[in-house]
mmCIF file of C-alpha atoms and ligand atoms in Angstrom:
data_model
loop_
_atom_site.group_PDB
_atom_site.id
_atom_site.type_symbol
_atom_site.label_atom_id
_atom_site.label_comp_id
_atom_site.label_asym_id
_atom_site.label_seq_id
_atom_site.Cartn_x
_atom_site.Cartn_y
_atom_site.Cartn_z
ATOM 1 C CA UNK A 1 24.626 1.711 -17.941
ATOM 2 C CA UNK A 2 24.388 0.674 -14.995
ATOM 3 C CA UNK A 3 22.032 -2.352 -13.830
ATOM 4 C CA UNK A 4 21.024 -2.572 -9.859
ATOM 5 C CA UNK A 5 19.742 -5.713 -9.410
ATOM 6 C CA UNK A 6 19.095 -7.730 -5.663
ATOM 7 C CA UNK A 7 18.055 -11.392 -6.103
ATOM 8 C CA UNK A 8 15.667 -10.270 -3.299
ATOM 9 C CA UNK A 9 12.524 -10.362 -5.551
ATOM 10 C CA UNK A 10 13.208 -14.591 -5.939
ATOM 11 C CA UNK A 11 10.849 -13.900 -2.345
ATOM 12 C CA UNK A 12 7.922 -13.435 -4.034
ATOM 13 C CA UNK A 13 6.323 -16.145 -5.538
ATOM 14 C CA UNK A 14 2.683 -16.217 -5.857
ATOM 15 C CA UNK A 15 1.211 -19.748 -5.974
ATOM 16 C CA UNK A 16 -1.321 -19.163 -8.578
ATOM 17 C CA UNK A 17 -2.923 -16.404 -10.930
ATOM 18 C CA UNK A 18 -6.214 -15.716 -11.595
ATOM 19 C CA UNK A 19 -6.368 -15.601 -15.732
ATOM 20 C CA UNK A 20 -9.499 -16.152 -18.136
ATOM 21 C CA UNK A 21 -11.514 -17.388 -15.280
ATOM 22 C CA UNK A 22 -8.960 -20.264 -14.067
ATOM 23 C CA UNK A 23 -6.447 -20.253 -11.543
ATOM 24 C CA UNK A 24 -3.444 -21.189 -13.642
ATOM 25 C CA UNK A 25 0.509 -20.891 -13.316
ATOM 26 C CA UNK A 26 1.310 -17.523 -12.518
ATOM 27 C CA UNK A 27 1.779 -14.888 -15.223
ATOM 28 C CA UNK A 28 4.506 -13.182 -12.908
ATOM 29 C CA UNK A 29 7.168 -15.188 -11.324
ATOM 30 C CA UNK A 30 11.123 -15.108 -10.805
ATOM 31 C CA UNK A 31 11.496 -16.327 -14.429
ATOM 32 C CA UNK A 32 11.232 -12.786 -15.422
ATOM 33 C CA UNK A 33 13.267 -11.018 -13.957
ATOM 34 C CA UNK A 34 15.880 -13.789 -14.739
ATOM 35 C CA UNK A 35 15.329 -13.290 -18.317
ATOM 36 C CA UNK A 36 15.775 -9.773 -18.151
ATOM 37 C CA UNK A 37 18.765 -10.527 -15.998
ATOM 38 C CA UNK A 38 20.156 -12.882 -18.320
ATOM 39 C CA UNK A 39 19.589 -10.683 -21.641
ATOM 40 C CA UNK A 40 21.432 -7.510 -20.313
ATOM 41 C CA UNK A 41 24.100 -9.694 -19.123
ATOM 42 C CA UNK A 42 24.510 -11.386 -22.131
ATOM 43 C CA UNK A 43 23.802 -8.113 -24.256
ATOM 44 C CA UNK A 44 27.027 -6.393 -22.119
ATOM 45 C CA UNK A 45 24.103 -3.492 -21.409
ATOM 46 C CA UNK A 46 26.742 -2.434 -18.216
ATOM 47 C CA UNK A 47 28.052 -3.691 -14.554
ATOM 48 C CA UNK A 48 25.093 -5.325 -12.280
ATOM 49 C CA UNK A 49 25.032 -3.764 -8.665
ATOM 50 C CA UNK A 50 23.329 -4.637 -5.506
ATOM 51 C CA UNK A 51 21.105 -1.804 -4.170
ATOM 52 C CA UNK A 52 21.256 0.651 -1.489
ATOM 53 C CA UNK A 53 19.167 -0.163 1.981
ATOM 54 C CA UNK A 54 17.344 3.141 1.936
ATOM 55 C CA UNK A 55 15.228 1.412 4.935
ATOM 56 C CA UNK A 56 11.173 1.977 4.763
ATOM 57 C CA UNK A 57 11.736 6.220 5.361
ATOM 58 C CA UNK A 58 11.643 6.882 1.179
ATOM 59 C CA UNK A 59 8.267 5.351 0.719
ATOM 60 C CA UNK A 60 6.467 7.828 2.675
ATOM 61 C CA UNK A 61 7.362 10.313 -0.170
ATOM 62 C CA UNK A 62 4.701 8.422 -2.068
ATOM 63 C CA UNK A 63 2.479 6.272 0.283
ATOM 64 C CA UNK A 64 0.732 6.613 3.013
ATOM 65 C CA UNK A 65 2.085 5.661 6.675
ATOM 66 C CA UNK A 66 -1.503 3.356 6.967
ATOM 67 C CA UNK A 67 -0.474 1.453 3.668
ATOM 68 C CA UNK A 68 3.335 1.162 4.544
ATOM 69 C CA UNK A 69 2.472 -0.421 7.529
ATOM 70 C CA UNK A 70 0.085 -2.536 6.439
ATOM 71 C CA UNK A 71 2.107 -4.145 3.444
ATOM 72 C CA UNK A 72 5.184 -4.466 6.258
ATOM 73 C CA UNK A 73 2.800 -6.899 8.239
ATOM 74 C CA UNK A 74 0.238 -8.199 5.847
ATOM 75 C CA UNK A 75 1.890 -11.569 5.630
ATOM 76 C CA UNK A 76 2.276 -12.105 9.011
ATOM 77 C CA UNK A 77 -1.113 -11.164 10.278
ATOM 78 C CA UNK A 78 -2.602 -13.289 7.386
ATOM 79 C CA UNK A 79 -0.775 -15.909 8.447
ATOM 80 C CA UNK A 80 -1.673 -15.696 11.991
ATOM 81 C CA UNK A 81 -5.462 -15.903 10.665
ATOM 82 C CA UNK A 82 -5.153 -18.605 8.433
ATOM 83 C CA UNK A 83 -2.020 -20.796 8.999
ATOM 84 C CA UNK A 84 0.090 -18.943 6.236
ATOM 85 C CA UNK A 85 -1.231 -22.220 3.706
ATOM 86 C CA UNK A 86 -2.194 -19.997 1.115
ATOM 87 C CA UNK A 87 -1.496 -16.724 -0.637
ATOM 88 C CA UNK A 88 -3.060 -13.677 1.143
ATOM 89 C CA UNK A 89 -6.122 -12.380 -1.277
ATOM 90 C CA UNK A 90 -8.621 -9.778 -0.791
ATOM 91 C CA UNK A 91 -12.471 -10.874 -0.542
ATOM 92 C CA UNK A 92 -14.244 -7.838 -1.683
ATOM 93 C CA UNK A 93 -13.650 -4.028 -2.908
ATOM 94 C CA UNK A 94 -14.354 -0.735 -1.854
ATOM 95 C CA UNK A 95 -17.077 1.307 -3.745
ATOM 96 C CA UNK A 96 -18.000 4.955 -4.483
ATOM 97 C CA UNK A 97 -20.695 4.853 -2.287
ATOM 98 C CA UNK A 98 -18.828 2.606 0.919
ATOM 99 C CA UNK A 99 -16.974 4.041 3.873
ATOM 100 C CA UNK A 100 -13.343 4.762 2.737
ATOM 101 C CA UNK A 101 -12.643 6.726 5.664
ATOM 102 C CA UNK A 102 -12.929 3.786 7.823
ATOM 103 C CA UNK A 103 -10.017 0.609 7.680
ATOM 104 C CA UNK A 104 -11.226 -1.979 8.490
ATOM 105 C CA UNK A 105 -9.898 -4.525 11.767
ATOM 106 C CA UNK A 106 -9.650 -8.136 10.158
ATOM 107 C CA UNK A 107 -6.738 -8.950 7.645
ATOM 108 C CA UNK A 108 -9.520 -9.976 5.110
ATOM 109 C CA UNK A 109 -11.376 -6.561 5.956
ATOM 110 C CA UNK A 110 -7.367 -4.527 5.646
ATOM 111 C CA UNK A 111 -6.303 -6.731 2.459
ATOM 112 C CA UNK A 112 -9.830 -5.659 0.250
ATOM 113 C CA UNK A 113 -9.360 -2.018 1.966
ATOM 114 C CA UNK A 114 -5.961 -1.734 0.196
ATOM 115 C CA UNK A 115 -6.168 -3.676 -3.210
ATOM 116 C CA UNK A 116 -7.651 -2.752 -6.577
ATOM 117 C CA UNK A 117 -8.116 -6.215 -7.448
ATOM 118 C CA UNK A 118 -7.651 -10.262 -6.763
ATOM 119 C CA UNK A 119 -4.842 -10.844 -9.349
ATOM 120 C CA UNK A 120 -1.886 -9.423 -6.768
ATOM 121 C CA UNK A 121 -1.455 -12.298 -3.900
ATOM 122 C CA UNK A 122 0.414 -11.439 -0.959
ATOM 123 C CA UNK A 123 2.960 -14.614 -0.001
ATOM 124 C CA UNK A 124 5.658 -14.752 2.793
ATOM 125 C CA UNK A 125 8.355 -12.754 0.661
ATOM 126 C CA UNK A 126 5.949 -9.735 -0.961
ATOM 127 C CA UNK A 127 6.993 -7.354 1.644
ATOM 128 C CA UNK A 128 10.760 -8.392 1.130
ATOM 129 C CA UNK A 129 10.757 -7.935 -2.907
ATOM 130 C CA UNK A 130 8.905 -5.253 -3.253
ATOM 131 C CA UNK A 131 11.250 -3.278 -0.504
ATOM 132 C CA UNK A 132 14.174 -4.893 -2.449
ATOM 133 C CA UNK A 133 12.572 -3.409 -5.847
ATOM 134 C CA UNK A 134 11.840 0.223 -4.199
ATOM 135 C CA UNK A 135 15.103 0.130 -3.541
ATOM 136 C CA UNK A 136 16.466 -0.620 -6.936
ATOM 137 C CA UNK A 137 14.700 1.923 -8.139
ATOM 138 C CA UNK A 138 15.549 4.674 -5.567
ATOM 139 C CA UNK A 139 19.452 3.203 -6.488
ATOM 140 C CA UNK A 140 19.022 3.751 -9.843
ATOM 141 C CA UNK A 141 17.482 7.642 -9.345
ATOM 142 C CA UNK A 142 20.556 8.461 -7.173
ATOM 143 C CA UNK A 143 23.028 6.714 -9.726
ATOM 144 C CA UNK A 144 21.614 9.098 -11.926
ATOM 145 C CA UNK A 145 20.969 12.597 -9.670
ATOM 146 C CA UNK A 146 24.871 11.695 -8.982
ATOM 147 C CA UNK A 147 25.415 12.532 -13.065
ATOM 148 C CA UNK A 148 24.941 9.345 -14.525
ATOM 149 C CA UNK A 149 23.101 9.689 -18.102
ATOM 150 C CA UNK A 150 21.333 5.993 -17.295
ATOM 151 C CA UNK A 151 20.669 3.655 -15.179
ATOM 152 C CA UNK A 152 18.820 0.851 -14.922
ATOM 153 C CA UNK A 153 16.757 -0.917 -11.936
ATOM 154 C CA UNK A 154 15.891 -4.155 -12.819
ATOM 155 C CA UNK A 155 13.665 -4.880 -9.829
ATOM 156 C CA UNK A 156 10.534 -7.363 -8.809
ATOM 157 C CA UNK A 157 7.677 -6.843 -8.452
ATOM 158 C CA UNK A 158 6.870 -3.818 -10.642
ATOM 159 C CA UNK A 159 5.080 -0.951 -9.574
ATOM 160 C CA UNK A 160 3.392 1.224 -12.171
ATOM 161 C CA UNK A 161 -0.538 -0.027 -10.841
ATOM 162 C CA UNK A 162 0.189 0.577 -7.445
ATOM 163 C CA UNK A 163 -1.182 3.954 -5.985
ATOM 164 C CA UNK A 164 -1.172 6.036 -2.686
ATOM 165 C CA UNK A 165 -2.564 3.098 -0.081
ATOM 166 C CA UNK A 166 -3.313 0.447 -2.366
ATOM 167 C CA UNK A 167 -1.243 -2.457 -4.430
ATOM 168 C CA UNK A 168 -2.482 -3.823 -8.013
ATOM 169 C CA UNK A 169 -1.829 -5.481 -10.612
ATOM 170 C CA UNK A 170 1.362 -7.815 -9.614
ATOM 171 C CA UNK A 171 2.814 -4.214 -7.649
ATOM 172 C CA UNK A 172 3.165 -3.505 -4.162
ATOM 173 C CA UNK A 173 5.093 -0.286 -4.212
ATOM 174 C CA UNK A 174 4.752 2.716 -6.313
ATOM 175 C CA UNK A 175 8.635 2.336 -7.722
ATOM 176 C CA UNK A 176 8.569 4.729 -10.645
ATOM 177 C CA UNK A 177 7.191 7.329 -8.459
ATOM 178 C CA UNK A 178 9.560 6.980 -5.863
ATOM 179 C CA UNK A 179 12.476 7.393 -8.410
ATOM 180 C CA UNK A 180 10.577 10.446 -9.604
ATOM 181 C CA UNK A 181 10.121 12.262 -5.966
ATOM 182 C CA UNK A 182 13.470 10.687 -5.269
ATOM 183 C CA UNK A 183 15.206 13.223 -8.656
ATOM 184 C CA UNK A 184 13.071 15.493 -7.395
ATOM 185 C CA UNK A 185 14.781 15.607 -3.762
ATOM 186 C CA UNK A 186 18.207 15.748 -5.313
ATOM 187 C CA UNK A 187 17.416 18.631 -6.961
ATOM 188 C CA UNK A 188 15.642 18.112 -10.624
ATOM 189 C CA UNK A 189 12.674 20.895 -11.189
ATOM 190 C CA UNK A 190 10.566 18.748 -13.515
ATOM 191 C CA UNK A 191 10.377 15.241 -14.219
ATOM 192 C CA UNK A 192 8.633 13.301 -16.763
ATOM 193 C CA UNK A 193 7.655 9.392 -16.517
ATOM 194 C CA UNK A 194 6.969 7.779 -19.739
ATOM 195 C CA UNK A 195 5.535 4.836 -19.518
ATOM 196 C CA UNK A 196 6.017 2.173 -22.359
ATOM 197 C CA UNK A 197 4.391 -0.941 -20.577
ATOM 198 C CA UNK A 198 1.217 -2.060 -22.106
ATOM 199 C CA UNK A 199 -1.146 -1.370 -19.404
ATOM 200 C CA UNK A 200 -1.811 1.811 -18.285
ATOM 201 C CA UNK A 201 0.327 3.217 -15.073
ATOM 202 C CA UNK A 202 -2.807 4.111 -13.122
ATOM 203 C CA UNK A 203 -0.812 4.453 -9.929
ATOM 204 C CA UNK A 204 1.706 7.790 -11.371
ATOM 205 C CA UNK A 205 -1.431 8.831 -13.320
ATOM 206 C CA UNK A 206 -2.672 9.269 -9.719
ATOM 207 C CA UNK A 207 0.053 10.577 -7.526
ATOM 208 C CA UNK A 208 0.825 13.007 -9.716
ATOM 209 C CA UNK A 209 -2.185 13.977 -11.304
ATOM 210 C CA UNK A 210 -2.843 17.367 -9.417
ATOM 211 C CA UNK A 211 0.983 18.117 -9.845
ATOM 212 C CA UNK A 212 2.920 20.138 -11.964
ATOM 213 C CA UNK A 213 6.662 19.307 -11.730
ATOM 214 C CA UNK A 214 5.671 15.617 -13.224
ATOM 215 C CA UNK A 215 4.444 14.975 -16.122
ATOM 216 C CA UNK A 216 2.545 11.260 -16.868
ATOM 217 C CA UNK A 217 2.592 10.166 -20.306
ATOM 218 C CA UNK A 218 1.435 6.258 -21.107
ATOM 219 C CA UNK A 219 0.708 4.309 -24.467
ATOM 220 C CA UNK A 220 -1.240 1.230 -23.736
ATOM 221 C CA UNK A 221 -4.349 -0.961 -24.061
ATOM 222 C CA UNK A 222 -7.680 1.092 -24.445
ATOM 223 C CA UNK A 223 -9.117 0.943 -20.822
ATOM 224 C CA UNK A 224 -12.321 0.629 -22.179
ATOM 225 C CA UNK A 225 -11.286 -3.168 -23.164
ATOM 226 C CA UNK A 226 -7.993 -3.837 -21.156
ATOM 227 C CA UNK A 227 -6.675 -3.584 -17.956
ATOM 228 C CA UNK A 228 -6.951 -1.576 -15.315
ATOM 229 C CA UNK A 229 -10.042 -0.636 -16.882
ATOM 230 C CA UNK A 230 -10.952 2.339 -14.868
ATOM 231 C CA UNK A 231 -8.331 4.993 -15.689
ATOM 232 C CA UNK A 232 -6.381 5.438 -18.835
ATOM 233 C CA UNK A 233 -8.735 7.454 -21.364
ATOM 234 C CA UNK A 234 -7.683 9.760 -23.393
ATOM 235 C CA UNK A 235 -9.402 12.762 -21.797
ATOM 236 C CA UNK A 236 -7.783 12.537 -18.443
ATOM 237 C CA UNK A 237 -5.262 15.339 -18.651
ATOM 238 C CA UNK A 238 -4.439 16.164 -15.465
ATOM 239 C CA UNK A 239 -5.894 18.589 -12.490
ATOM 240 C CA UNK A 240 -5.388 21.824 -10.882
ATOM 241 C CA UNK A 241 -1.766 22.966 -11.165
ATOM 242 C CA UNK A 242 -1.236 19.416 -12.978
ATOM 243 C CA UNK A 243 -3.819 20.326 -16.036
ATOM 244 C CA UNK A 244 -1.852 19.284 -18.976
ATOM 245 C CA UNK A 245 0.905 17.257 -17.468
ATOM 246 C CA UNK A 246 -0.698 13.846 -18.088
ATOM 247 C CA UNK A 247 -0.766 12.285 -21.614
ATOM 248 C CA UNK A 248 -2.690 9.035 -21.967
ATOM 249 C CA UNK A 249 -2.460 7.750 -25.735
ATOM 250 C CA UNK A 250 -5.036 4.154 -25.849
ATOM 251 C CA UNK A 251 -4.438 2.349 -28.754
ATOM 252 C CA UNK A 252 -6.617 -0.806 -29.591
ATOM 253 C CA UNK A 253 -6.168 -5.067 -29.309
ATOM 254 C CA UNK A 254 -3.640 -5.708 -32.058
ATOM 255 C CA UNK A 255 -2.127 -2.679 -32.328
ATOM 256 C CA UNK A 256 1.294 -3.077 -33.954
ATOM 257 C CA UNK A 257 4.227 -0.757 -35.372
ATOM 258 C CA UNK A 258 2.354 1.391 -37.602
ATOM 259 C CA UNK A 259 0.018 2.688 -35.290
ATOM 260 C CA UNK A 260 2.948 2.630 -32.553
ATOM 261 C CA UNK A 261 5.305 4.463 -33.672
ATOM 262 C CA UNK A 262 2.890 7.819 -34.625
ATOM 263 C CA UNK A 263 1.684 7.351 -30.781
ATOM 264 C CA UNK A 264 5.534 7.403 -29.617
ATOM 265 C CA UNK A 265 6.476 10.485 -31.518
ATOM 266 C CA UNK A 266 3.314 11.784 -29.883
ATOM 267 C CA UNK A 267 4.208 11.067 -26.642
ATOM 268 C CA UNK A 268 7.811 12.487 -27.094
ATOM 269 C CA UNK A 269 6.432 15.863 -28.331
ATOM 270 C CA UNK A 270 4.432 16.130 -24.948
ATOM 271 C CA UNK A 271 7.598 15.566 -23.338
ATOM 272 C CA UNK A 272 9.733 18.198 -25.194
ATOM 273 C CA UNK A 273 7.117 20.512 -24.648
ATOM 274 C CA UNK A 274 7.294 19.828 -20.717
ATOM 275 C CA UNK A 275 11.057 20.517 -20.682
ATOM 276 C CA UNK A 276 11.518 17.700 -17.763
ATOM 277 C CA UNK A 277 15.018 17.822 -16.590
ATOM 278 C CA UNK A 278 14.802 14.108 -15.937
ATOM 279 C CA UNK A 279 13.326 10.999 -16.869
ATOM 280 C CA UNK A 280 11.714 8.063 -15.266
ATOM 281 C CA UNK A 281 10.841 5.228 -18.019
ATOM 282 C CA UNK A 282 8.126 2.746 -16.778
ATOM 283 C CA UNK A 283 9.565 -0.294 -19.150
ATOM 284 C CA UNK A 284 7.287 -2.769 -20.177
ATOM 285 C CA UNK A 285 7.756 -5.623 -23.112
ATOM 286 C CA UNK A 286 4.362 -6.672 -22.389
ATOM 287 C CA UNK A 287 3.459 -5.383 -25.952
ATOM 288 C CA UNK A 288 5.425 -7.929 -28.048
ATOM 289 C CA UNK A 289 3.393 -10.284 -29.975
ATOM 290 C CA UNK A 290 4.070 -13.483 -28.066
ATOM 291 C CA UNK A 291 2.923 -11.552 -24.733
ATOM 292 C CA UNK A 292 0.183 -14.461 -23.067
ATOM 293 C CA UNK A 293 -2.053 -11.699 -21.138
ATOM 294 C CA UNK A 294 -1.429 -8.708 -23.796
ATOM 295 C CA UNK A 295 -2.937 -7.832 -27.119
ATOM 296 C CA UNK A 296 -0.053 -5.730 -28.833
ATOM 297 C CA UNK A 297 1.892 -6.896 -31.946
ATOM 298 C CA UNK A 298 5.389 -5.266 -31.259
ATOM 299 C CA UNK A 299 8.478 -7.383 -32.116
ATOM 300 C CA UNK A 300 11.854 -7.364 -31.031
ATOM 301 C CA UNK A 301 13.168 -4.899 -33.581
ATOM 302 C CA UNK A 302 11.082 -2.076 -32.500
ATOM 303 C CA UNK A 303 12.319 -2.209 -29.051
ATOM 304 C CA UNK A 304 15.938 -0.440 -30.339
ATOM 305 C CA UNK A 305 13.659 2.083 -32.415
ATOM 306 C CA UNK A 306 11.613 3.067 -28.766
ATOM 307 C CA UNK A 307 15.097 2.861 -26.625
ATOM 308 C CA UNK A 308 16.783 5.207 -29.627
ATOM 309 C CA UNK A 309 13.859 7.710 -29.466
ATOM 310 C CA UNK A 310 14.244 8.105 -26.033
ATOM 311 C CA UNK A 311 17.774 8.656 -26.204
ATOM 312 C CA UNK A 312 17.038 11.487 -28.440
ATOM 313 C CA UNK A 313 15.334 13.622 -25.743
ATOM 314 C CA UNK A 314 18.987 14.090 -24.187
ATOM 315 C CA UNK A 315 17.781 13.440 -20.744
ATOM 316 C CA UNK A 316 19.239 11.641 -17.522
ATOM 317 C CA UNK A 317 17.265 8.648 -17.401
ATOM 318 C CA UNK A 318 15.741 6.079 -15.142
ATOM 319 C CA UNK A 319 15.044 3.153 -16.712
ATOM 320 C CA UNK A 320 12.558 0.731 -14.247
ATOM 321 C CA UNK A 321 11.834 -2.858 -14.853
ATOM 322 C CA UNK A 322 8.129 -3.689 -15.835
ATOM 323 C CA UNK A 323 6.050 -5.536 -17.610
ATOM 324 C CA UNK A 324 6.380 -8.590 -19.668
ATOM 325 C CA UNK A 325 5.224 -12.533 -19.951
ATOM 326 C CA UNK A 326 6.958 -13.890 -22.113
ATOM 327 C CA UNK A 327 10.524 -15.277 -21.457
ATOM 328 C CA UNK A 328 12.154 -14.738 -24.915
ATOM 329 C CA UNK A 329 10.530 -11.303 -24.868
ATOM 330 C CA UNK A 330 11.851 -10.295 -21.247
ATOM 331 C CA UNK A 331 15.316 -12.001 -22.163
ATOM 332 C CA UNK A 332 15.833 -10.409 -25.686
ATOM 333 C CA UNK A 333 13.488 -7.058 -25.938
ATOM 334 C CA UNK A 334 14.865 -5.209 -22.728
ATOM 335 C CA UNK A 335 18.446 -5.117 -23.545
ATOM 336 C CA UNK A 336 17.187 -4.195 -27.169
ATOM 337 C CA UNK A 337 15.355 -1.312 -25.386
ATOM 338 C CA UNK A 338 18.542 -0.659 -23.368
ATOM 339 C CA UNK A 339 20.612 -0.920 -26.613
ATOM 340 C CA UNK A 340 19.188 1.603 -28.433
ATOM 341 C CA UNK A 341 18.996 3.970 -26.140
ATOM 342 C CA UNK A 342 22.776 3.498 -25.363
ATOM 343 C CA UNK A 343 23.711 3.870 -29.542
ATOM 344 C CA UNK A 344 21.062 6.662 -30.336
ATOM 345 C CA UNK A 345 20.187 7.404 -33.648
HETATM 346 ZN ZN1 ZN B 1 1.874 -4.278 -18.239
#
């Protein structure tokens, strides 16, 4: 298959990362995407391709004008504060009971208006990755709406915990989502987005939620321990014309195969059931064992067994770079995803 790849995303390179209390080396950096780079390449998984400039236009199928502009400038005006020393970070969040309908002035006031959290800096080259990435992904949908069974956008930052207006968890832009509206556009009824990373996709929970021509399905951390905490249970199902079209399976710390593998054929089912005529996979290799900020057991050899399960729903697919920590794990369990989706079972 097809990878689209834009060395774009070596932009964004947060200076620190806010983990166990510490501000350490950061979690997510250009290494990954390097890895994954280097283990498709070296796995033959299919030709690497710049993507297309689809300009800032496509995002507005997903976020809102406010947000777009905001993440477009964000740098800049946080520089302009502050000297541009430092990585732009929000100081507070919104609550329940606050003013949401009002955005605030300042940069700081802007940057806590449109975050979920502290653990997503904003440096000089956010805006330019994460365009770069939105744009791997909306390659990647086309390469497919074109009649392509795969492809695969192996962009940086990710984008499954970024919503409407706000950016989380290392994403800026909602990528998956786009890909999803963007099949949708060229003419696919239903789409599903399975999610495999090990955190729940909050932001497509979200879009989508009160919609139903997508269907959400995610296996992850319980939110009631992990990450993002807040959304994720098991009872959210969807709303409205989107009742039933969300799936969320949360499986404990230390989860490994056994337990996996029951969830996946789970998941799948759901899928089937939706009859999606395309699908959007929200990759993630964040549950392997040697993950540093995850608390799944998976090794290498179940990645084939997940990309070969997939294959079997006999779907056009969109596969989107996500999660993952680890080097070895980026470098050798994506291209065994990729692999075993490519041979089936
Ligand atoms: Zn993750």
């Amino acid at each position: 298959m097809r990878i689209i790849y834009s060395d774009a995303h070596e932009a964004h390179v947060p200076r620190f990362d806010l983990i166990d209390g510490e501000l350490r080396e950061p979690a997510e950096g250009p290494f990954r995407a390097h890895a994954v780079l280097q283990g498709v390449t070296e796995a033959g998984i299919g030709a690497v391709e710049a993507p297309r400039d689809f300009g800032v236009e496509p995002l507005l199928s997903v976020h809102s004008r406010a947000y777009v502009d905001f993440l477009a400038s964000a740098w800049d005006d946080w520089a302009a504060a502050y000297g541009g020393g430092a990585d732009a970070l929000p100081l507070a969040r919104v609550q329940h009971d606050m003013r949401r309908d009002r955005i605030p002035r300042s940069i700081d006031g802007r940057l806590s208006y449109f975050s979920f959290d502290i653990g997503s800096p904003i440096t000089p080259g956010t805006w330019t990755a994460a365009l770069a990435s939105a744009h791997c992904a909306l390659t990647a949908a086309e390469r497919v709406a074109d009649g392509e069974r795969a492809a695969f956008a192996l962009g940086r930052p990710g984008g499954h915990h970024a919503g409407v207006d706000y950016y989380a968890g290392y994403c800026y832009l909602a990528i998956e989502s786009l890909a999803a509206e963007r099949l949708i556009a060229r003419g696919a009824g239903r789409v599903a987005i399975l999610d495999v990373d090990y955190h729940h996709g909050n932001g497509p929970q979200s879009i989508f939620y009160r919609r139903g021509d997508v269907f959400y399905g995610s296996i992850h951390g319980d939110p009631a321990d992990e990450y993002p905490f807040f959304t994720g249970y098991a009872d959210e199902t969807g709303e409205g014309a989107g009742e039933g079209a969300t799936l969320n399976i949360p499986l404990p710390f230390g989860t490994g195969w056994d337990a996996y593998e029951p969830a996946l054929r789970r998941l799948l089912a759901a899928v089937r059931a939706f009859g999606p005529d395309a699908l959007v996979i929200a990759m993630g290799v964040d549950t392997h064992k040697d993950d540093p900020i995850s608390r799944f057991r998976l090794e290498i050899d179940h990645y084939p067994r997940i990309g070969a399960a997939i294959a079997n729903l006999g779907l056009p697919t969109v596969w989107i770079n996500g999660g993952g920590y680890d080097r070895e794990a980026l470098r050798r369990g994506v291209p065994a995803m990729l692999s075993g989706f490519e041979g089936g079972l």
